[in-house]
Amino acid sequence: GLEETLCTMRLRENIGDPSRADVYTQQAGHISALNSHKLPILYWLQLSAEKGHLHRNAIMVPHYNLNCHSVVYAIRGSARIQVVSDDGQTVFDEELREGQLVVVPQNFAVVKRAENEEFEWVSFKTNDNAMVNPLAGRTSVMRALPDEVIANAYQVSREDAKRLKYSRRETTVFSSNESGGSFSERRAEA
Amino acid sequence: QRYGASQQHSLREQGECRIDRLDALEPTNRIQCEAGVVESWDPNHEMFQCAGIAVVRHIIEPNGLVLPSFTNSPQLTYIVEGNGILGTVIPGCPETFQSSQQSQFGPQFGQGGQMRGGEGQRFQDQHQKISRFRQGDVIALPTGVAQWVYNDGNRPIIAVTLLDVTNNENQLDINPRRFFLAGNPQDEHEQGGQQRQGRRPQQRQLGEEGQQRGQCNNVFCGFDARFLAEAFNVDLETARRLQNENDNRNNIVRVEGGLQVVRPPREHGGRGWEEERERERYGGGRYDVN
């Protein structure tokens, strides 16, 4: 049965084509993920990948990888990247330029911002079904918390707690030039 | 099996599990918080090193809120005493607890985070599911899932938690790590003020414009406040509040007047925990009532 299973197993999948992006915003950029659901052999390898593209001045929201490390390799352009450890210490705060890479350990929070040019990267992730938890935006940790928990945790008013929850309505990437009020994220059309 | 299992294997090869005597241990570290205490056993003790685990005990006073955090390993908690509310943050899950009819995207905020009228005024709150727990409950939480706990009872909650640091889900080292999303807490696994092995001394980073920041330990502290302001689309002052600088309440804080969150009533139509328990015992299940 090997010839029907192993030998015919798909080994290749393209994540460079923006028309197949999983996250797409016209103003900010796009992201494509490749996990074992899309390419089953990754289940064996326990690895996955992500390709991202940020327009100039665009930001990928602060987030952390729940179940894997991530190796971020800059394909084109440069971005300022900050990585924060469990004790709130900035362990990386530099520009990542084309040809360089940085390892982001599991659960360490990270934010990327394309500076004066577009930034393209590929991330290799050490889990076949890598999961990301955003800290800001529509699908973030902050949205999941009751506003009273936010108000008591950060010692802010309920009004400010609501702002922290709802002011950023994009999910993953956004342009810092925007007011943030528009909901422009949508899937790319093939 | 990237790191945890192999690390445990190498520990055994090095003889870390060649224990010729076992001890009954009391907690070796105690952190006093505004509304409770966090106690931990020394994770560097050979028994814990061999087993690849760490243990921590929380005592949460009434009206105490354990600030949101997540860990680098799966954890199993036993509620020794008391009852309260558990909130978890699971990525991708919707905010299914809602307090009122609302617009699809919640309240409307204009530029600079100003709340607009209309639908926003009707809106109250929505968040992910929260659940009640009581004495005798076991709570299982996966790696990286953020949690918060609130004691809405009238006696302290005592909860003992095992962190399985050599679990395959943990791809970091075997140091138990808690990532705080708020507050300015001490590391519960640092023994007697000592840093964990191999860790750098606390080195507070310079904030924006090169100013020295105050004491700050949660994950937002490491980000430039301007990044946070942009990410949350709020003003710089509000963004700085996320960093909880010089907050000395530690990670169990007191909620004055009680925490108001959206949740089902504790008892409905005369049904309390005991009746629910009976239904579960006889196969009814917890969710069988429409």
CSV table of C-alpha atoms in Angstrom, one decimal:
chain,number,residue,atom,x,y,z
A,1,GLY,CA,0.0,0.0,0.0
A,2,LEU,CA,3.0,2.4,0.2
A,3,GLU,CA,2.6,3.4,-3.4
A,4,GLU,CA,-0.9,4.5,-2.7
A,5,THR,CA,-0.1,6.5,0.4
A,6,LEU,CA,3.5,7.5,1.0
A,7,CYS,CA,4.6,7.5,-2.6
A,8,THR,CA,1.7,9.7,-3.8
A,9,MET,CA,1.8,12.0,-0.8
A,10,ARG,CA,1.7,15.7,-1.7
A,11,LEU,CA,5.0,17.3,-0.8
A,12,ARG,CA,4.5,20.8,-2.2
A,13,GLU,CA,2.1,23.7,-1.6
A,14,ASN,CA,2.5,27.3,-2.6
A,15,ILE,CA,2.1,30.0,0.0
A,16,GLY,CA,3.7,32.8,-2.0
A,17,ASP,CA,0.6,33.6,-4.1
A,18,PRO,CA,-1.3,36.6,-2.5
A,19,SER,CA,-4.5,35.5,-4.2
A,20,ARG,CA,-4.5,32.5,-1.9
A,21,ALA,CA,-3.9,34.4,1.3
A,22,ASP,CA,-5.7,33.5,4.5
A,23,VAL,CA,-5.6,37.0,5.9
A,24,TYR,CA,-5.8,39.9,3.5
A,25,THR,CA,-6.1,43.7,3.9
A,26,GLN,CA,-5.8,46.1,1.0
A,27,GLN,CA,-4.0,48.7,3.1
A,28,ALA,CA,-1.8,46.6,5.3
A,29,GLY,CA,-0.8,43.3,3.7
A,30,HIS,CA,-1.5,39.6,3.8
A,31,ILE,CA,-0.6,36.3,5.5
A,32,SER,CA,-0.8,32.7,4.3
A,33,ALA,CA,-0.4,29.8,6.6
A,34,LEU,CA,0.5,26.3,5.7
A,35,ASN,CA,-0.4,23.6,8.2
A,36,SER,CA,-1.0,19.9,8.2
A,37,HIS,CA,-4.7,20.5,7.2
A,38,LYS,CA,-3.5,21.9,3.9
A,39,LEU,CA,-0.4,19.7,3.5
A,40,PRO,CA,-0.9,16.4,5.4
A,41,ILE,CA,2.8,15.4,5.4
A,42,LEU,CA,3.4,18.2,7.9
A,43,TYR,CA,1.6,16.1,10.5
A,44,TRP,CA,4.6,13.7,10.3
A,45,LEU,CA,7.1,16.4,10.3
A,46,GLN,CA,5.4,18.4,13.1
A,47,LEU,CA,6.2,21.5,11.3
A,48,SER,CA,4.3,24.3,9.5
A,49,ALA,CA,5.0,27.6,7.8
A,50,GLU,CA,3.6,31.0,7.4
A,51,LYS,CA,4.3,33.6,4.7
A,52,GLY,CA,3.6,37.2,5.4
A,53,HIS,CA,3.7,40.5,3.6
A,54,LEU,CA,3.3,43.9,5.3
A,55,HIS,CA,3.0,47.1,3.4
A,56,ARG,CA,5.0,50.1,4.4
A,57,ASN,CA,4.2,51.2,8.0
A,58,ALA,CA,1.8,48.3,8.4
A,59,ILE,CA,1.8,46.3,11.7
A,60,MET,CA,1.1,42.7,12.5
A,61,VAL,CA,-0.6,42.9,15.9
A,62,PRO,CA,1.2,41.8,19.1
A,63,HIS,CA,0.6,38.0,19.4
A,64,TYR,CA,2.2,34.9,20.7
A,65,ASN,CA,2.5,31.3,19.4
A,66,LEU,CA,0.7,29.0,21.7
A,67,ASN,CA,2.3,25.7,20.8
A,68,CYS,CA,5.5,26.2,18.9
A,69,HIS,CA,8.6,28.2,18.3
A,70,SER,CA,8.8,30.4,15.2
A,71,VAL,CA,11.8,31.1,13.1
A,72,VAL,CA,11.2,34.4,11.2
A,73,TYR,CA,13.3,34.8,8.1
A,74,ALA,CA,13.2,38.2,6.3
A,75,ILE,CA,12.7,37.6,2.6
A,76,ARG,CA,12.5,41.2,1.4
A,77,GLY,CA,12.6,44.6,3.0
A,78,SER,CA,12.9,45.2,6.7
A,79,ALA,CA,10.8,45.5,9.8
A,80,ARG,CA,11.2,46.5,13.4
A,81,ILE,CA,10.5,43.5,15.5
A,82,GLN,CA,10.0,43.4,19.3
A,83,VAL,CA,10.0,40.2,21.2
A,84,VAL,CA,9.0,40.0,24.9
A,85,SER,CA,9.7,37.2,27.4
A,86,ASP,CA,7.6,35.9,30.2
A,87,ASP,CA,8.9,38.5,32.7
A,88,GLY,CA,8.1,41.4,30.4
A,89,GLN,CA,11.6,41.9,29.3
A,90,THR,CA,12.3,43.0,25.7
A,91,VAL,CA,14.6,40.3,24.4
A,92,PHE,CA,14.7,41.6,20.9
A,93,ASP,CA,14.1,45.1,19.6
A,94,GLU,CA,15.8,45.5,16.3
A,95,GLU,CA,15.3,45.9,12.7
A,96,LEU,CA,15.2,42.6,10.9
A,97,ARG,CA,16.6,43.0,7.4
A,98,GLU,CA,16.5,40.9,4.3
A,99,GLY,CA,18.5,37.7,4.7
A,100,GLN,CA,18.4,37.8,8.5
A,101,LEU,CA,16.4,35.6,10.8
A,102,VAL,CA,15.2,35.6,14.4
A,103,VAL,CA,13.9,32.8,16.6
A,104,VAL,CA,10.8,33.7,18.6
A,105,PRO,CA,10.4,31.1,21.4
A,106,GLN,CA,7.0,29.6,22.2
A,107,ASN,CA,4.7,31.9,24.2
A,108,PHE,CA,7.0,34.9,23.8
A,109,ALA,CA,5.0,37.9,22.6
A,110,VAL,CA,6.0,39.5,19.3
A,111,VAL,CA,5.1,42.5,17.2
A,112,LYS,CA,6.3,43.4,13.7
A,113,ARG,CA,6.2,46.7,11.9
A,114,ALA,CA,7.3,47.3,8.4
A,115,GLU,CA,9.2,50.6,8.5
A,116,ASN,CA,10.0,52.5,5.3
A,117,GLU,CA,9.5,49.7,2.8
A,118,GLU,CA,7.5,46.6,2.4
A,119,PHE,CA,8.4,43.6,4.4
A,120,GLU,CA,8.1,40.0,3.4
A,121,TRP,CA,8.9,37.1,5.6
A,122,VAL,CA,8.5,33.4,6.0
A,123,SER,CA,8.1,31.8,9.4
A,124,PHE,CA,8.9,28.2,10.1
A,125,LYS,CA,6.9,26.9,13.0
A,126,THR,CA,7.7,23.8,15.1
A,127,ASN,CA,4.2,22.4,15.2
A,128,ASP,CA,2.1,21.1,12.3
A,129,ASN,CA,-0.9,23.0,13.5
A,130,ALA,CA,0.6,26.2,14.9
A,131,MET,CA,-1.7,28.4,16.8
A,132,VAL,CA,-1.4,32.1,17.4
A,133,ASN,CA,-3.1,34.2,20.0
A,134,PRO,CA,-3.4,37.9,19.2
A,135,LEU,CA,-3.1,40.4,22.0
A,136,ALA,CA,-5.0,43.1,20.2
A,137,GLY,CA,-7.7,43.3,17.6
A,138,ARG,CA,-11.0,41.6,16.8
A,139,THR,CA,-10.0,38.1,17.7
A,140,SER,CA,-7.7,39.0,20.6
A,141,VAL,CA,-7.2,38.0,24.2
A,142,MET,CA,-8.5,41.5,25.1
A,143,ARG,CA,-11.9,40.9,23.4
A,144,ALA,CA,-12.3,37.6,25.3
A,145,LEU,CA,-12.1,39.3,28.7
A,146,PRO,CA,-15.0,40.9,30.5
A,147,ASP,CA,-14.5,44.7,30.5
A,148,GLU,CA,-14.6,44.7,34.3
A,149,VAL,CA,-11.6,42.3,34.4
A,150,ILE,CA,-9.8,44.6,32.1
A,151,ALA,CA,-10.7,47.7,34.2
A,152,ASN,CA,-9.5,46.0,37.4
A,153,ALA,CA,-6.4,44.5,35.9
A,154,TYR,CA,-5.1,47.7,34.3
A,155,GLN,CA,-6.7,50.1,36.7
A,156,VAL,CA,-8.6,51.9,34.0
A,157,SER,CA,-12.2,53.1,33.7
A,158,ARG,CA,-14.8,50.8,32.0
A,159,GLU,CA,-14.9,53.3,29.2
A,160,ASP,CA,-11.1,52.9,28.7
A,161,ALA,CA,-11.6,49.1,29.1
A,162,LYS,CA,-14.1,49.2,26.2
A,163,ARG,CA,-11.7,51.2,24.1
A,164,LEU,CA,-9.0,48.6,24.7
A,165,LYS,CA,-11.4,45.9,23.7
A,166,TYR,CA,-13.0,47.4,20.7
A,167,SER,CA,-11.0,50.2,19.1
A,168,ARG,CA,-8.9,48.0,16.9
A,169,ARG,CA,-11.3,46.1,14.7
A,170,GLU,CA,-8.9,44.4,12.3
A,171,THR,CA,-7.7,40.9,13.2
A,172,THR,CA,-4.1,40.4,12.3
A,173,VAL,CA,-2.6,43.1,10.2
A,174,PHE,CA,-3.4,46.8,9.9
A,175,SER,CA,-2.0,50.0,8.6
A,176,SER,CA,-0.9,52.4,11.2
A,177,ASN,CA,-2.0,55.3,8.9
A,178,GLU,CA,-5.6,54.3,9.3
A,179,SER,CA,-7.8,55.6,12.0
A,180,GLY,CA,-8.7,52.0,12.7
A,181,GLY,CA,-12.4,52.5,12.3
A,182,SER,CA,-12.7,50.8,8.9
A,183,PHE,CA,-13.1,47.1,8.7
A,184,SER,CA,-11.2,46.4,5.6
A,185,GLU,CA,-10.0,42.9,6.2
A,186,ARG,CA,-11.3,40.4,3.7
A,187,ARG,CA,-10.2,37.4,1.9
A,188,ALA,CA,-8.4,37.8,-1.3
A,189,GLU,CA,-10.2,37.0,-4.5
A,190,ALA,CA,-8.6,34.5,-6.7
B,1,GLN,CA,8.5,15.6,21.5
B,2,ARG,CA,10.7,18.5,20.6
B,3,TYR,CA,12.2,19.5,23.9
B,4,GLY,CA,10.3,18.4,26.9
B,5,ALA,CA,10.5,14.7,26.4
B,6,SER,CA,14.1,14.8,25.3
B,7,GLN,CA,15.0,17.0,28.2
B,8,GLN,CA,13.4,14.7,30.7
B,9,HIS,CA,15.2,11.8,29.0
B,10,SER,CA,18.6,13.5,29.4
B,11,LEU,CA,17.9,14.4,33.0
B,12,ARG,CA,17.3,10.7,33.7
B,13,GLU,CA,20.6,9.8,31.9
B,14,GLN,CA,22.4,12.3,34.1
B,15,GLY,CA,21.1,10.5,37.1
B,16,GLU,CA,18.7,13.2,38.2
B,17,CYS,CA,16.1,10.6,39.1
B,18,ARG,CA,18.5,8.4,41.1
B,19,ILE,CA,16.7,9.5,44.3
B,20,ASP,CA,17.5,7.5,47.4
B,21,ARG,CA,15.2,9.5,49.7
B,22,LEU,CA,12.0,11.2,49.2
B,23,ASP,CA,10.8,14.1,51.4
B,24,ALA,CA,7.4,15.6,52.3
B,25,LEU,CA,7.8,19.2,51.2
B,26,GLU,CA,6.2,22.5,52.2
B,27,PRO,CA,6.0,25.4,49.8
B,28,THR,CA,9.4,27.2,49.7
B,29,ASN,CA,8.3,30.5,48.2
B,30,ARG,CA,5.4,32.8,49.2
B,31,ILE,CA,4.3,35.9,47.5
B,32,GLN,CA,1.8,38.1,49.3
B,33,CYS,CA,-0.7,39.8,46.9
B,34,GLU,CA,-3.3,42.4,47.5
B,35,ALA,CA,-6.1,39.8,47.8
B,36,GLY,CA,-4.3,36.5,48.3
B,37,VAL,CA,-1.1,34.5,48.4
B,38,VAL,CA,0.8,32.5,45.8
B,39,GLU,CA,3.0,29.8,47.2
B,40,SER,CA,5.2,27.5,45.2
B,41,TRP,CA,7.5,24.6,45.8
B,42,ASP,CA,11.1,24.9,44.6
B,43,PRO,CA,11.0,23.6,41.0
B,44,ASN,CA,14.7,22.9,41.2
B,45,HIS,CA,14.3,20.3,43.9
B,46,GLU,CA,15.4,16.9,42.6
B,47,MET,CA,12.0,15.3,43.1
B,48,PHE,CA,10.4,17.9,40.8
B,49,GLN,CA,13.3,17.8,38.4
B,50,CYS,CA,12.9,14.0,38.1
B,51,ALA,CA,9.2,14.1,37.6
B,52,GLY,CA,9.4,17.1,35.3
B,53,ILE,CA,6.8,19.1,37.1
B,54,ALA,CA,6.3,22.2,39.2
B,55,VAL,CA,3.6,22.9,41.8
B,56,VAL,CA,2.0,26.1,42.9
B,57,ARG,CA,-0.8,26.9,45.4
B,58,HIS,CA,-3.1,29.9,45.2
B,59,ILE,CA,-5.1,31.2,48.1
B,60,ILE,CA,-7.6,33.7,46.8
B,61,GLU,CA,-9.5,35.9,49.2
B,62,PRO,CA,-13.2,36.8,48.6
B,63,ASN,CA,-13.4,39.4,45.9
B,64,GLY,CA,-9.9,38.5,44.8
B,65,LEU,CA,-9.2,38.5,41.1
B,66,VAL,CA,-6.3,36.5,39.7
B,67,LEU,CA,-5.1,38.5,36.8
B,68,PRO,CA,-5.0,36.9,33.3
B,69,SER,CA,-1.9,34.8,32.6
B,70,PHE,CA,-0.9,31.7,30.7
B,71,THR,CA,1.9,29.1,31.2
B,72,ASN,CA,4.4,27.3,29.1
B,73,SER,CA,2.9,23.9,30.0
B,74,PRO,CA,-0.4,22.2,30.5
B,75,GLN,CA,-1.7,22.5,34.0
B,76,LEU,CA,-4.1,20.6,36.2
B,77,THR,CA,-5.7,22.4,39.1
B,78,TYR,CA,-7.5,20.9,42.1
B,79,ILE,CA,-9.9,23.1,44.1
B,80,VAL,CA,-9.2,22.2,47.7
B,81,GLU,CA,-11.6,24.8,49.1
B,82,GLY,CA,-13.9,27.5,48.0
B,83,ASN,CA,-15.7,28.3,44.8
B,84,GLY,CA,-15.5,31.0,42.1
B,85,ILE,CA,-15.4,31.9,38.5
B,86,LEU,CA,-12.9,30.7,35.9
B,87,GLY,CA,-12.5,32.6,32.6
B,88,THR,CA,-10.4,31.2,29.8
B,89,VAL,CA,-9.2,32.8,26.6
B,90,ILE,CA,-9.1,30.3,23.8
B,91,PRO,CA,-7.9,31.7,20.5
B,92,GLY,CA,-10.5,31.6,17.8
B,93,CYS,CA,-13.4,31.1,20.1
B,94,PRO,CA,-16.2,33.6,20.0
B,95,GLU,CA,-17.5,35.9,22.7
B,96,THR,CA,-20.6,33.9,23.5
B,97,PHE,CA,-21.4,35.5,26.8
B,98,GLN,CA,-23.3,38.7,25.9
B,99,SER,CA,-25.1,41.1,28.2
B,100,SER,CA,-27.5,42.7,25.7
B,101,GLN,CA,-28.5,43.0,22.1
B,102,GLN,CA,-25.7,44.6,20.2
B,103,SER,CA,-24.3,45.4,16.8
B,104,GLN,CA,-22.2,42.9,14.9
B,105,PHE,CA,-18.9,44.6,15.7
B,106,GLY,CA,-19.7,45.8,19.2
B,107,PRO,CA,-19.7,49.5,20.2
B,108,GLN,CA,-18.6,52.1,17.7
B,109,PHE,CA,-15.4,54.0,18.3
B,110,GLY,CA,-14.3,56.9,16.2
B,111,GLN,CA,-10.8,58.2,15.7
B,112,GLY,CA,-8.8,58.4,18.9
B,113,GLY,CA,-11.1,55.8,20.5
B,114,GLN,CA,-14.0,58.2,21.2
B,115,MET,CA,-17.2,56.2,21.6
B,116,ARG,CA,-20.0,57.1,19.3
B,117,GLY,CA,-23.6,57.2,20.1
B,118,GLY,CA,-26.3,54.9,18.7
B,119,GLU,CA,-25.6,51.2,19.0
B,120,GLY,CA,-22.7,51.8,21.3
B,121,GLN,CA,-25.0,53.2,23.9
B,122,ARG,CA,-27.0,50.0,24.0
B,123,PHE,CA,-24.0,47.8,24.2
B,124,GLN,CA,-22.8,46.5,27.5
B,125,ASP,CA,-20.3,43.7,27.4
B,126,GLN,CA,-19.4,40.4,25.7
B,127,HIS,CA,-16.6,38.0,26.4
B,128,GLN,CA,-15.7,34.4,26.0
B,129,LYS,CA,-17.4,31.7,28.1
B,130,ILE,CA,-16.8,31.7,31.8
B,131,SER,CA,-17.6,28.9,34.2
B,132,ARG,CA,-18.1,28.3,37.8
B,133,PHE,CA,-16.0,25.9,39.9
B,134,ARG,CA,-16.3,24.6,43.4
B,135,GLN,CA,-14.5,22.5,45.9
B,136,GLY,CA,-13.4,19.2,44.6
B,137,ASP,CA,-13.3,20.3,41.0
B,138,VAL,CA,-10.3,19.5,38.7
B,139,ILE,CA,-9.6,22.1,36.1
B,140,ALA,CA,-7.4,21.2,33.1
B,141,LEU,CA,-5.9,24.0,31.0
B,142,PRO,CA,-3.8,23.6,27.8
B,143,THR,CA,-0.5,25.3,27.2
B,144,GLY,CA,-0.8,29.0,26.3
B,145,VAL,CA,-4.5,29.3,27.1
B,146,ALA,CA,-4.9,32.4,29.2
B,147,GLN,CA,-7.0,32.2,32.3
B,148,TRP,CA,-8.3,34.4,35.1
B,149,VAL,CA,-10.1,33.5,38.3
B,150,TYR,CA,-12.4,35.4,40.6
B,151,ASN,CA,-13.5,34.5,44.0
B,152,ASP,CA,-17.2,35.5,44.3
B,153,GLY,CA,-17.7,33.4,47.4
B,154,ASN,CA,-17.4,34.3,51.0
B,155,ARG,CA,-14.4,32.2,52.0
B,156,PRO,CA,-11.0,31.8,50.5
B,157,ILE,CA,-10.3,29.6,47.5
B,158,ILE,CA,-7.4,27.3,47.9
B,159,ALA,CA,-6.2,25.8,44.6
B,160,VAL,CA,-3.3,23.5,44.0
B,161,THR,CA,-1.9,23.5,40.4
B,162,LEU,CA,0.5,21.0,38.8
B,163,LEU,CA,2.5,22.3,35.8
B,164,ASP,CA,3.7,19.5,33.6
B,165,VAL,CA,6.8,21.3,32.3
B,166,THR,CA,8.2,18.2,30.5
B,167,ASN,CA,4.9,17.7,28.6
B,168,ASN,CA,5.4,17.6,24.9
B,169,GLU,CA,3.3,20.7,24.6
B,170,ASN,CA,6.1,22.7,26.2
B,171,GLN,CA,8.8,23.4,23.7
B,172,LEU,CA,10.7,25.8,25.9
B,173,ASP,CA,13.0,24.6,28.7
B,174,ILE,CA,11.8,22.9,31.8
B,175,ASN,CA,11.6,26.1,33.8
B,176,PRO,CA,8.0,26.7,34.7
B,177,ARG,CA,7.1,30.1,33.3
B,178,ARG,CA,4.0,32.2,33.7
B,179,PHE,CA,3.3,34.9,31.2
B,180,PHE,CA,1.3,37.7,32.8
B,181,LEU,CA,-1.1,39.7,30.6
B,182,ALA,CA,-1.6,42.3,33.2
B,183,GLY,CA,-0.3,43.5,36.5
B,184,ASN,CA,3.2,43.7,37.8
B,185,PRO,CA,3.6,40.4,39.5
B,186,GLN,CA,6.6,38.6,40.9
B,187,ASP,CA,7.7,35.4,39.3
B,188,GLU,CA,6.0,32.7,41.5
B,189,HIS,CA,8.8,30.2,40.8
B,190,GLU,CA,11.7,32.4,41.8
B,191,GLN,CA,13.0,31.0,45.1
B,192,GLY,CA,13.9,33.5,47.7
B,193,GLY,CA,14.4,36.3,45.2
B,194,GLN,CA,16.8,34.2,43.2
B,195,GLN,CA,16.5,34.2,39.4
B,196,ARG,CA,15.9,30.9,37.7
B,197,GLN,CA,18.9,29.1,36.5
B,198,GLY,CA,20.3,30.5,33.3
B,199,ARG,CA,18.2,33.6,33.3
B,200,ARG,CA,19.5,37.0,33.0
B,201,PRO,CA,19.0,39.4,35.9
B,202,GLN,CA,16.1,41.7,35.5
B,203,GLN,CA,17.0,44.4,33.2
B,204,ARG,CA,14.3,47.0,32.6
B,205,GLN,CA,14.4,48.3,29.1
B,206,LEU,CA,14.3,51.8,28.1
B,207,GLY,CA,10.9,53.0,27.0
B,208,GLU,CA,10.2,55.4,24.2
B,209,GLU,CA,12.3,58.5,24.0
B,210,GLY,CA,14.9,56.7,26.0
B,211,GLN,CA,13.3,57.2,29.4
B,212,GLN,CA,13.9,54.7,32.1
B,213,ARG,CA,10.8,52.8,32.9
B,214,GLY,CA,9.6,51.7,36.3
B,215,GLN,CA,9.2,48.2,37.5
B,216,CYS,CA,7.1,46.3,35.1
B,217,ASN,CA,6.7,42.5,34.5
B,218,ASN,CA,3.7,41.8,32.2
B,219,VAL,CA,4.1,40.9,28.6
B,220,PHE,CA,3.0,44.4,27.4
B,221,CYS,CA,5.9,45.9,29.3
B,222,GLY,CA,8.4,44.8,26.7
B,223,PHE,CA,6.7,46.6,23.9
B,224,ASP,CA,7.1,50.3,23.0
B,225,ALA,CA,4.0,52.0,24.3
B,226,ARG,CA,3.7,53.7,20.9
B,227,PHE,CA,3.4,50.3,19.3
B,228,LEU,CA,0.7,49.4,21.8
B,229,ALA,CA,-1.2,52.6,21.2
B,230,GLU,CA,-1.3,51.8,17.5
B,231,ALA,CA,-2.1,48.2,18.0
B,232,PHE,CA,-5.1,48.9,20.2
B,233,ASN,CA,-5.9,52.2,18.5
B,234,VAL,CA,-5.9,54.1,21.8
B,235,ASP,CA,-4.1,57.1,23.1
B,236,LEU,CA,-0.6,56.7,24.5
B,237,GLU,CA,-1.7,57.2,28.1
B,238,THR,CA,-4.2,54.3,27.9
B,239,ALA,CA,-1.6,52.2,26.2
B,240,ARG,CA,0.8,52.8,29.0
B,241,ARG,CA,-1.8,51.6,31.5
B,242,LEU,CA,-1.4,48.2,29.9
B,243,GLN,CA,2.1,48.0,31.3
B,244,ASN,CA,1.0,48.5,34.9
B,245,GLU,CA,4.2,50.2,35.9
B,246,ASN,CA,4.8,50.3,39.6
B,247,ASP,CA,1.6,48.4,40.3
B,248,ASN,CA,2.4,46.7,43.6
B,249,ARG,CA,-0.8,44.6,44.0
B,250,ASN,CA,0.9,41.4,42.5
B,251,ASN,CA,-1.2,39.1,40.5
B,252,ILE,CA,-4.2,38.6,42.9
B,253,VAL,CA,-6.0,42.0,43.1
B,254,ARG,CA,-9.1,43.0,45.1
B,255,VAL,CA,-12.2,44.1,43.2
B,256,GLU,CA,-14.0,46.7,45.2
B,257,GLY,CA,-17.8,46.2,45.0
B,258,GLY,CA,-17.5,42.8,43.4
B,259,LEU,CA,-16.8,41.8,39.8
B,260,GLN,CA,-19.7,42.3,37.4
B,261,VAL,CA,-19.4,39.9,34.5
B,262,VAL,CA,-22.0,38.4,32.2
B,263,ARG,CA,-22.8,34.9,33.5
B,264,PRO,CA,-25.7,32.6,34.0
B,265,PRO,CA,-27.4,32.8,37.4
B,266,ARG,CA,-25.9,30.6,40.0
B,267,GLU,CA,-29.2,29.0,40.7
B,268,HIS,CA,-32.1,28.9,38.4
B,269,GLY,CA,-35.6,27.7,39.3
B,270,GLY,CA,-34.4,26.3,42.6
B,271,ARG,CA,-31.7,24.2,40.9
B,272,GLY,CA,-28.3,24.5,42.8
B,273,TRP,CA,-25.1,22.7,42.6
B,274,GLU,CA,-26.4,19.7,44.5
B,275,GLU,CA,-29.3,19.1,42.1
B,276,GLU,CA,-27.0,19.6,39.1
B,277,ARG,CA,-24.6,17.1,40.7
B,278,GLU,CA,-27.5,14.6,41.0
B,279,ARG,CA,-28.4,15.0,37.4
B,280,GLU,CA,-24.8,14.4,36.4
B,281,ARG,CA,-24.5,11.4,38.6
B,282,TYR,CA,-27.5,9.8,37.0
B,283,GLY,CA,-26.4,10.4,33.5
B,284,GLY,CA,-28.4,13.5,32.9
B,285,GLY,CA,-25.3,15.5,32.0
B,286,ARG,CA,-24.7,19.1,32.8
B,287,TYR,CA,-26.1,20.4,29.5
B,288,ASP,CA,-29.2,18.4,29.1
B,289,VAL,CA,-31.7,21.1,29.9
B,290,ASN,CA,-32.7,23.3,27.0
